[in-house]
Coordinates of C-alpha atoms in Angstrom, one line a residue:
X165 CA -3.5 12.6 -25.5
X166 CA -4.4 8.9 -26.5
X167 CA -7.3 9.5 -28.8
X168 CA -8.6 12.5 -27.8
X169 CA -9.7 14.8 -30.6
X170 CA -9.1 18.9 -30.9
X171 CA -12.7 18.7 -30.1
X172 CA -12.8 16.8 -27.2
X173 CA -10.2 18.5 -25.9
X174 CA -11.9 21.7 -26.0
X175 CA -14.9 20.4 -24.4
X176 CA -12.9 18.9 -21.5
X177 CA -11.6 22.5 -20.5
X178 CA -14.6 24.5 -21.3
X179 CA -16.4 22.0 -18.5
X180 CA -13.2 22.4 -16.3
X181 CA -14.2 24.2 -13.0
X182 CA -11.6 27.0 -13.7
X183 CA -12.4 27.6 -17.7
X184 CA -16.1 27.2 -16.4
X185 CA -16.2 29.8 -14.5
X186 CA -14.5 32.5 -16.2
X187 CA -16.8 31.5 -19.5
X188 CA -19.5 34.3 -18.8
X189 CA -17.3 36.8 -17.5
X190 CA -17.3 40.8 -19.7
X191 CA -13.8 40.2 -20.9
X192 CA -12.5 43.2 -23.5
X193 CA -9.8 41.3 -25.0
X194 CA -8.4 37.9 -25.7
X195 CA -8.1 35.3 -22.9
X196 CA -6.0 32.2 -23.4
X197 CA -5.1 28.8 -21.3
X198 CA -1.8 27.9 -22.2
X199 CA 1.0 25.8 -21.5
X200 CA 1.4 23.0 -19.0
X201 CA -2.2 22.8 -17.9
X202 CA -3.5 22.2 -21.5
X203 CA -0.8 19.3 -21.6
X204 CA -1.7 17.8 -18.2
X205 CA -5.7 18.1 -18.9
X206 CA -4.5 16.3 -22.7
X207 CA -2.7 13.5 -21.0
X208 CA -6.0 12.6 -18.6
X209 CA -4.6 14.2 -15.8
X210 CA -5.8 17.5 -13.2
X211 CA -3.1 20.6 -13.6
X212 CA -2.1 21.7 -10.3
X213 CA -1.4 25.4 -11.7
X214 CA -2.5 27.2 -14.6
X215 CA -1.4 29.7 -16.8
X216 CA -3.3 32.8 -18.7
X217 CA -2.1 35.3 -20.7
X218 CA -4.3 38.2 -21.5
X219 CA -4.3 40.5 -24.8
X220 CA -5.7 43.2 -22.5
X221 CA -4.6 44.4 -19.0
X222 CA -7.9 45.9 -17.8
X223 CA -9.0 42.0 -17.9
X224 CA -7.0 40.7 -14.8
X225 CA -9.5 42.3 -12.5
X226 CA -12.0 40.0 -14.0
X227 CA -9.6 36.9 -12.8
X228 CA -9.1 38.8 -9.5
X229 CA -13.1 39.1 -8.8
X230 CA -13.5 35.4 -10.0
X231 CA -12.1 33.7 -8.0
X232 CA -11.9 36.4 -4.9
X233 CA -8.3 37.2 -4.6
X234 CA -5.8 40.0 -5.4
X235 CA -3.0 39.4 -7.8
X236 CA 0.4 40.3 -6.7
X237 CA 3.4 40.4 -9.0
X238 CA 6.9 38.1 -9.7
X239 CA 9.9 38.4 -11.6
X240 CA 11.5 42.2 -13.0
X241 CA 10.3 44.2 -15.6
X242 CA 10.0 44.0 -18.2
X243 CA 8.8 40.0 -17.9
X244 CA 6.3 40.1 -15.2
X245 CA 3.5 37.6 -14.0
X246 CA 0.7 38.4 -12.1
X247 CA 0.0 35.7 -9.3
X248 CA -3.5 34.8 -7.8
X249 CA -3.6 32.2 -5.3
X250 CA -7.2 31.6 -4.3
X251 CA -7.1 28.3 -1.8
X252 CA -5.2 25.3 -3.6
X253 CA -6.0 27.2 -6.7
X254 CA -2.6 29.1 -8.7
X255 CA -2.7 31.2 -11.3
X256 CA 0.2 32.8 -13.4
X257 CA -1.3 35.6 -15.3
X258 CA 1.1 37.2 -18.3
X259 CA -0.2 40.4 -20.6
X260 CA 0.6 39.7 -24.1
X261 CA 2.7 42.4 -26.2
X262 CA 1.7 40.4 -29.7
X263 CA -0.5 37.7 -30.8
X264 CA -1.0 34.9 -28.8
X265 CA 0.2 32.4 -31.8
X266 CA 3.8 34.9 -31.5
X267 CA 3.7 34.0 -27.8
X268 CA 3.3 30.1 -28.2
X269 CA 6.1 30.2 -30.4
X270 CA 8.5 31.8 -28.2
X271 CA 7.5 29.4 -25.1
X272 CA 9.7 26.4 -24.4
X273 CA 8.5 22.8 -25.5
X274 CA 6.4 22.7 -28.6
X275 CA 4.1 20.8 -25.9
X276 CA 3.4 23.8 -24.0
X277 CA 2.7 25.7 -27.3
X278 CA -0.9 25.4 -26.6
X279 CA -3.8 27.6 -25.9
X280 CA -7.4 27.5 -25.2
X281 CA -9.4 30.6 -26.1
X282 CA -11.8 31.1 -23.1
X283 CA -14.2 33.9 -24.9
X284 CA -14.4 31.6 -27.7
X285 CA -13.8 27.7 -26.9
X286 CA -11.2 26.9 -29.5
X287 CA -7.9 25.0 -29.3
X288 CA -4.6 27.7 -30.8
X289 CA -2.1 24.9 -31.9
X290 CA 0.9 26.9 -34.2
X291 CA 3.5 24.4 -33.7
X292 CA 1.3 21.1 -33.8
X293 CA 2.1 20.5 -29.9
X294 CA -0.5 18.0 -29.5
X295 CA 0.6 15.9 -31.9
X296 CA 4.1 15.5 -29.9
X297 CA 1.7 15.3 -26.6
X298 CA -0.3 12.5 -28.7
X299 CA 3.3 10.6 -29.3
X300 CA 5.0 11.6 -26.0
X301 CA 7.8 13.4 -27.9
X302 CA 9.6 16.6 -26.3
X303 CA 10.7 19.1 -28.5
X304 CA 11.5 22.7 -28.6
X305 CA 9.7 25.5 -31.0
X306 CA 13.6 26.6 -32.4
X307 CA 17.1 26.6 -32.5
X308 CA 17.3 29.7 -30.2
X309 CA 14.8 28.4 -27.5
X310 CA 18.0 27.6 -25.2
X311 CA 20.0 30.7 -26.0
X312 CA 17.1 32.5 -25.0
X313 CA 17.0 30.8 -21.8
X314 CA 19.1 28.1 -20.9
X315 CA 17.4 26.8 -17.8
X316 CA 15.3 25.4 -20.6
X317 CA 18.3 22.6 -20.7
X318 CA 17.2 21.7 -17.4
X319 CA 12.9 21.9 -18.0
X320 CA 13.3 19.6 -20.7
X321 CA 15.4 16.8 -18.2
X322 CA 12.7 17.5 -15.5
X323 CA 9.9 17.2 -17.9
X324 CA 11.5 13.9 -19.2
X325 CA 11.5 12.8 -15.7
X326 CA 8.0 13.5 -14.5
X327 CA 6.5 12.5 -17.7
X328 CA 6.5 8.7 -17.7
X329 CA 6.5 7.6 -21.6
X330 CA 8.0 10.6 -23.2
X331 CA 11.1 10.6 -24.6
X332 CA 13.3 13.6 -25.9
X333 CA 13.9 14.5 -29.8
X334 CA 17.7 13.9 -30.6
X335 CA 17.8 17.6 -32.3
X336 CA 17.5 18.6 -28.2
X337 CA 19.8 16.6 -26.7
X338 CA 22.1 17.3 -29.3
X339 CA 21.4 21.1 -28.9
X340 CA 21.7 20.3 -24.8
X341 CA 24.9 18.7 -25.3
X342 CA 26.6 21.7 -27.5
X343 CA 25.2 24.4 -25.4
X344 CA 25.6 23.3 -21.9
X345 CA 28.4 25.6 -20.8
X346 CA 25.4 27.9 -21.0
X347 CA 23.9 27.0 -18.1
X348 CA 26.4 29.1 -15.8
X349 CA 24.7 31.8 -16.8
X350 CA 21.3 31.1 -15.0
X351 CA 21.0 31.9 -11.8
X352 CA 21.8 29.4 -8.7
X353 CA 18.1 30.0 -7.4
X354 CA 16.8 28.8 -10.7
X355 CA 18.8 25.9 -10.8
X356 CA 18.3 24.8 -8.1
X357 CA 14.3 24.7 -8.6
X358 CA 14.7 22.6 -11.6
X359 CA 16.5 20.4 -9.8
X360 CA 14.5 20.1 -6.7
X361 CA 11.6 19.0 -9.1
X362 CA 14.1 16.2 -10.5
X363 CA 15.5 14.6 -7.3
X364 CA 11.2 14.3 -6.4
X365 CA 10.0 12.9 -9.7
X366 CA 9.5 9.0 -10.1
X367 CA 11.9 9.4 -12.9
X368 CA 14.7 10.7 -11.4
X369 CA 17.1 7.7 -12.6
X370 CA 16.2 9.1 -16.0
X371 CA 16.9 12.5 -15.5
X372 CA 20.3 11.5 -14.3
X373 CA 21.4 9.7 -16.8
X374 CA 20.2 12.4 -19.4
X375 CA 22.5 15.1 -17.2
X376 CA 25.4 12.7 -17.3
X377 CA 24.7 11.6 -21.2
X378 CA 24.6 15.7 -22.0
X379 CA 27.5 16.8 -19.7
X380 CA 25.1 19.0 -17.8
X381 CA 25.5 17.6 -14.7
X382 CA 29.3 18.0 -14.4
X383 CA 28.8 22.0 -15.7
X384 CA 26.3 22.1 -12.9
X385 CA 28.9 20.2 -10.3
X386 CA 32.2 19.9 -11.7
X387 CA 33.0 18.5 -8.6
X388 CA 31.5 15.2 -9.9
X389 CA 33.7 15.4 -13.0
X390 CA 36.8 14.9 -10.3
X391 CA 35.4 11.5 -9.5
X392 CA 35.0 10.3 -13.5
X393 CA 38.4 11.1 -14.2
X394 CA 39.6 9.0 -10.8
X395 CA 37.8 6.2 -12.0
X396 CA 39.0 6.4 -15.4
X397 CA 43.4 6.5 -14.1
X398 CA 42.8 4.1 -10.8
X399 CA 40.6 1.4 -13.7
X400 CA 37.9 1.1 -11.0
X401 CA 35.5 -1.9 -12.0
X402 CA 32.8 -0.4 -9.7
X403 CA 33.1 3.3 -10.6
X404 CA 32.7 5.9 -8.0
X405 CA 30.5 8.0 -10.0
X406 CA 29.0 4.8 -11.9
X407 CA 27.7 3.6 -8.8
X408 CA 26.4 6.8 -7.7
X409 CA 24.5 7.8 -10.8
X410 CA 23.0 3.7 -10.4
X411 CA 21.8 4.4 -6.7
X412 CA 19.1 7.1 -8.4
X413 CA 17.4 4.1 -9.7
X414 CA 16.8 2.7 -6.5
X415 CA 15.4 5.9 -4.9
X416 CA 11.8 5.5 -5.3
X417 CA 11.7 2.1 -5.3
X418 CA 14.1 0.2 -2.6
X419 CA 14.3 3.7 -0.4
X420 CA 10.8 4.5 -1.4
X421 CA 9.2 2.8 1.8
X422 CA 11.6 5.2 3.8
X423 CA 10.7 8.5 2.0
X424 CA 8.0 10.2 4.5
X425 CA 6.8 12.8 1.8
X426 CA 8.6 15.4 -1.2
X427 CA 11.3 17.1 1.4
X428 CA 12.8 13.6 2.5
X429 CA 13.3 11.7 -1.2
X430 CA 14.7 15.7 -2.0
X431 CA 17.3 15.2 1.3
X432 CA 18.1 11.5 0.2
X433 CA 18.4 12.7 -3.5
X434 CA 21.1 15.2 -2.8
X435 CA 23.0 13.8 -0.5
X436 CA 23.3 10.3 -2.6
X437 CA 24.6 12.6 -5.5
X438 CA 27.2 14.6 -2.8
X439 CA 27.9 11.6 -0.7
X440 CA 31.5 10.2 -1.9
X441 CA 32.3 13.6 -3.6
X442 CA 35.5 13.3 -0.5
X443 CA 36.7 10.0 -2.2
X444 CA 38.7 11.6 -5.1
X445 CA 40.4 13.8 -2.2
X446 CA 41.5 10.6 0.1
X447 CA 42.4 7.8 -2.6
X448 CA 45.5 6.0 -1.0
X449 CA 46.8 2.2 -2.1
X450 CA 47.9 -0.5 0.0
X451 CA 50.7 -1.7 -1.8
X452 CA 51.3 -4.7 0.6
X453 CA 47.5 -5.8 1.0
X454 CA 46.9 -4.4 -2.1
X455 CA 43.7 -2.6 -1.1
X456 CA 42.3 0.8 -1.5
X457 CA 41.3 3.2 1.0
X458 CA 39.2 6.2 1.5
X459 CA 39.6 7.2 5.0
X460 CA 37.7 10.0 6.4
X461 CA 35.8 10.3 2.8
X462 CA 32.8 10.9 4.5
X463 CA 33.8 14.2 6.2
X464 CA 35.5 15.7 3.1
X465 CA 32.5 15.0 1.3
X466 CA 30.5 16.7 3.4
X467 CA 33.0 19.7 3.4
X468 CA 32.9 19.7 -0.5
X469 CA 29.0 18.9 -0.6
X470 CA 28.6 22.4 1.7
X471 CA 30.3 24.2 -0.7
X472 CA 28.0 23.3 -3.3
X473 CA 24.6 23.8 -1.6
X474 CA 26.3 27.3 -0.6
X475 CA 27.0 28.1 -4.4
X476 CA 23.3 26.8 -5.3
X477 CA 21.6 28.8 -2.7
X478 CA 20.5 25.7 -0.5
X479 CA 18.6 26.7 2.7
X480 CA 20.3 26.8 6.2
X481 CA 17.6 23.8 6.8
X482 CA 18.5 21.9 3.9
X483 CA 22.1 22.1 4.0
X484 CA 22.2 20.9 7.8
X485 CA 19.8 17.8 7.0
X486 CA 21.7 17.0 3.5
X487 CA 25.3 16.8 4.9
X488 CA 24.3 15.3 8.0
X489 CA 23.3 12.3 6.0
X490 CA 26.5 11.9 3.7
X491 CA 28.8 12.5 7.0
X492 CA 27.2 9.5 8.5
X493 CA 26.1 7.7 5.3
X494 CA 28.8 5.0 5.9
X495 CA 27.4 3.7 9.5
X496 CA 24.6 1.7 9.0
X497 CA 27.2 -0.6 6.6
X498 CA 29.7 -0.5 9.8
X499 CA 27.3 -2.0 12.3
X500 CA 25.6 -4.4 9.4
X501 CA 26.6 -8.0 10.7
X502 CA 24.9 -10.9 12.5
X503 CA 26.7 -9.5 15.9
X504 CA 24.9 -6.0 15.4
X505 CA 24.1 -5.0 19.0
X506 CA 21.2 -2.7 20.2
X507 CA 23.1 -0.5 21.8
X508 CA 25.3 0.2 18.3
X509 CA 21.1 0.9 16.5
X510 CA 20.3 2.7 19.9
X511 CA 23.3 5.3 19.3
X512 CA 22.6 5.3 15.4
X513 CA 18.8 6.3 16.4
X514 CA 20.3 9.2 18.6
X515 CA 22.7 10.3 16.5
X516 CA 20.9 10.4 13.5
X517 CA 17.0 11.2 15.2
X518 CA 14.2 12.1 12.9
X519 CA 16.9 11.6 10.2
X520 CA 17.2 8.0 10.3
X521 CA 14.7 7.0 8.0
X522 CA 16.3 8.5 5.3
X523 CA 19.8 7.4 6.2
X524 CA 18.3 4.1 5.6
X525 CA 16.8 5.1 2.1
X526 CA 20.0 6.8 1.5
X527 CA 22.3 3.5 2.6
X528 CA 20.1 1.5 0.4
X529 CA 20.4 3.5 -2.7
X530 CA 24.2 3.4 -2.1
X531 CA 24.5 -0.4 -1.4
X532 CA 22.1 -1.1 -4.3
X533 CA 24.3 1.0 -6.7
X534 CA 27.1 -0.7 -5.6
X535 CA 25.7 -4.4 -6.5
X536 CA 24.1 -3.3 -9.8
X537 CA 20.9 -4.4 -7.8
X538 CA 21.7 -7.9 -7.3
X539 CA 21.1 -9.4 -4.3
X540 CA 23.7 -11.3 -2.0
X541 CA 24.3 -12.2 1.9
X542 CA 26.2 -9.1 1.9
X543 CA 22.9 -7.0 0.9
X544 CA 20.8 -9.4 2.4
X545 CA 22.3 -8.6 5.9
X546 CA 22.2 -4.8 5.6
X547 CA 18.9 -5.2 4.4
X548 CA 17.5 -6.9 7.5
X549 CA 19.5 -4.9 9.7
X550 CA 17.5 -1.8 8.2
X551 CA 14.3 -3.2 9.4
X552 CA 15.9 -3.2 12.7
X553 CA 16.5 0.0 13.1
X554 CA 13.7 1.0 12.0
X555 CA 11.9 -0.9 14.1
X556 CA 13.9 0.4 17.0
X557 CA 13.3 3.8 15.8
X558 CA 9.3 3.8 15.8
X559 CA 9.4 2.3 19.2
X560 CA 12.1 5.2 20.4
X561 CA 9.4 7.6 19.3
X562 CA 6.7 6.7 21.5
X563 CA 8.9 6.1 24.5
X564 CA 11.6 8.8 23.9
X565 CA 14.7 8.4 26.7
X566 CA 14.6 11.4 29.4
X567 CA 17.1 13.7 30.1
X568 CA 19.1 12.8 32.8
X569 CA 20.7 16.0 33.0
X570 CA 20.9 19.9 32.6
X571 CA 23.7 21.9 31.9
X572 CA 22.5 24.2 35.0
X573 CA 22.9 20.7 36.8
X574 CA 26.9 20.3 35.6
X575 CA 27.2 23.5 37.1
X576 CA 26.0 23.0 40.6
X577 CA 27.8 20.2 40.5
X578 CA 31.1 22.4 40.1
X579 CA 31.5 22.3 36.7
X580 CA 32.8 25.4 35.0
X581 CA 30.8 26.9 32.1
X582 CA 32.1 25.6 28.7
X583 CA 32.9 22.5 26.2
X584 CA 33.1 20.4 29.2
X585 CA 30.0 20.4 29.7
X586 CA 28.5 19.7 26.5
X587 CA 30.6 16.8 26.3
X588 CA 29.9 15.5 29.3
X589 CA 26.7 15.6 28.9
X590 CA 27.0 14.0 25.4
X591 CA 29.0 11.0 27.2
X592 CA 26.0 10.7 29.7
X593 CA 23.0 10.4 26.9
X594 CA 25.9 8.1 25.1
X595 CA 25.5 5.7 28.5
X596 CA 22.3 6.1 29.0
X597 CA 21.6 5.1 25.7
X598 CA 23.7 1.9 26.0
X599 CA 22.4 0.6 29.5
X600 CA 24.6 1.8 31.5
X601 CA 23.1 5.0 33.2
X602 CA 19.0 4.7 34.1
X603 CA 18.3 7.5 36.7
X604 CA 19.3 11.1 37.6
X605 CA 21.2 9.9 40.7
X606 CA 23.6 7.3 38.5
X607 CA 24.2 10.3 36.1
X608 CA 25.6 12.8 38.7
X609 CA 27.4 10.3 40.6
X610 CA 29.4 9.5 36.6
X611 CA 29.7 13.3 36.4
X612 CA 31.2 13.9 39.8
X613 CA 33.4 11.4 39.4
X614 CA 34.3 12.7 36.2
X615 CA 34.6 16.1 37.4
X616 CA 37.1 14.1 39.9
X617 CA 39.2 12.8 37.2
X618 CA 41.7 15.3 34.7
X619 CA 40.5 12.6 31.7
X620 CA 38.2 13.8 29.0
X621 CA 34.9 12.5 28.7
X622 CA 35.0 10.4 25.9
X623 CA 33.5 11.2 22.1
X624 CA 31.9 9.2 20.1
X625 CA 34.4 7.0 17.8
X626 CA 34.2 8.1 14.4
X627 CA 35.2 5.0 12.3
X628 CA 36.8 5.1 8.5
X629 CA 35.6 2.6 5.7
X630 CA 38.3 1.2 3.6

């Protein structure tokens, strides 16, 4: 709040557009701002949804006329908002069964335990929330606020994340710590909100370190608990999960440039957390070079990753996008060398299409984890290749490679209906791509010949990192 008086405070709402207008309005009973949009308005900042409660019902219709828009309902009974979205305008209306000083108390950061009293212009403060506002301190109104709900666990990390220059009191991470198993008992889709808002805020690296310090991240993905333990037995001086957890830090800032809007740094967020999930599966040792492999980690990652977006609810969209970019988040490394060839970022740009930006935030992320953010020839090398291929992949966009041919064309040319012709036509693109086919013609004359031939078309090579 840096400064700002009760006061002032005041003043700046009552002048607020949405405050303003309702100020002249034949309200019967109480009508209160609270929560987050007090806070936000506090910190100098314009709330992008607010939140009423109202000591009589009969009083929505007033909110409903203002701002020209029916309210419709969320949630079950008997906890129930009222919704009004008027333009880029939200409001979350809730009908208070007590006073509105019981209701602050009962909400879930003492910073959120505000209210502004429209009929009347004054500031409701029970739990001194704008004093932890003032210091940047998040803190909850009592020992049963996580029992009561223990998504809360998760608001506070995501608050802590999109809040730059707060910190959390040690009475709630301890209380986090203790009462984590609790967090099974929320709902996937509500989980997975929280942490939609985490992988988007500038503070993600934060938030992930205050999951892993709590143990909150391995209730929510005990999958990830696997990897700690491998890294503990096998002594691993770059830890799997170490490394991981690292690449966060790197998401807004190296991959940042990459990150087209919210849904991409969401895709890249995900799948850096899922992406080497398949290496505690496919640990083998070299005795004679003395060298450890994954082989084929990338795939059982992706297996293990799509079980986990199918527990949490994850969209058909999302799920396809996510583990798309951990089964190939291994092949920008593999064609990173001075002798990189255009046809190798040509079938990258194919394979991977609108995706490939983000693959190259995601690689990033991973590569920077895995140097502690140093710099070397190694990263160096990556690094430039990156720009090449995304170079290549602007320029593919405004001269985007024909189709040489249909499926309906395979099958005037004799081919039988089925997988033969998907992957011939697969092999085609693959040659067009590299060079070697340029016209219609060349392509049926290669699938004639083909069609000739009892050999397979061939598939892409799917190479293993060690």
């Amino acid at each position: 709040m840096l400064g700002i008086s009760r006061q002032e405070l005041a003043h700046s709402i009552a002048g607020g557009d949405i405050a303003g207008k309702l100020a002249g309005c034949p309200f019967k009973g109480g009508v209160f701002l609270v929560g987050g949009a007090i806070r936000e308005i506090a910190l100098g900042r314009e709330p992008r949804d607010y939140d009423f409660a109202l000591s009589d019902a009969g009083d929505l219709k007033h909110l409903e006329q203002t701002f020209g828009k029916r309210s419709f309902l969320l949630g079950k009974k008997p906890i129930q908002t009222h919704r009004i979205v008027a333009g880029d305008t939200v409001l979350d209306v809730t009908i208070l069964e007590e006073t509105i000083e019981k209701d602050l108390k009962r909400r879930d950061f003492t910073m959120n335990a505000v209210a502004f009293d429209i009929r009347h212009g004054t500031i409701i403060d029970p739990l001194d929330g704008l004093h932890d506002i003032e210091r940047g301190f998040i803190r909850y109104p009592n020992p049963d606020t996580i029992a009561s709900d223990p998504l809360r666990m998760l608001k506070s990390v995501r608050h802590f994340a999109a809040l730059e220059g707060f910190t959390l009191d040690p009475e709630l991470i301890e209380a986090m710590t203790s009462s984590r198993q609790l967090i099974g008992k929320t709902a996937p889709e509500r989980i997975k909100h929280e942490l939609d808002l985490i992988m988007v805020s500038e503070g993600v690296w934060r938030a992930v370190d205050m999951l892993t310090r709590t143990g909150l991240i391995f209730e929510i993905f005990p999958e990830l608990e696997t990897l700690r333990i491998m890294d503990v037995e096998k002594h691993f001086s770059l830890e799997t999960l170490g490394h991981t957890l690292l690449g966060f830090s790197f998401l807004h800032t190296r991959g940042g440039r990459y990150l087209a809007n919210r849904a991409a740094a969401k895709d890249v967020g995900y799948a850096l957390l899922f992406h080497d999930l398949g290496k505690a599966h496919t640990y083998s040792y070299d005795e004679v070079k003395g060298l450890v492999h994954f082989f084929n980690h990338e795939r059982r990652s992706k297996d293990i990753a799509c079980a986990i977006m199918e527990r949490l609810r994850f969209s058909t969209h999302e799920t396809k996008r996510i583990s798309s970019l951990i089964e190939h988040h291994m092949r920008i490394f593999l064609i990173s060398s001075p002798e990189a060839t255009e046809k190798a970022i040509r079938r990258l740009i194919y394979k991977m299409g609108d995706l490939t930006p983000e693959l190259i935030a995601l690689t990033l992320c991973d590569m920077y984890g895995s140097s502690g953010g140093e710099e070397n020839p190694s990263t160096y090398q990556v690094v430039q290749n990156c720009d090449s291929i995304l170079a290549a992949w602007y320029e593919s966009k405004k001269e985007p490679l024909p189709r040489l041919l249909s499926g309906n064309d395979l099958l005037a040319a004799g081919f039988a209906e089925g997988p033969m012709v998907g992957r011939c036509l697969d092999t085609i693109r693959d040659k067009q791509i590299a060079g070697e086919l340029r016209t219609p013609e060349e392509a049926l004359r290669f699938a004639e010949e083909l069609l000739k031939s009892p050999v397979t078309p061939l598939k892409e090579n799917q190479t293993n990192d060690p």
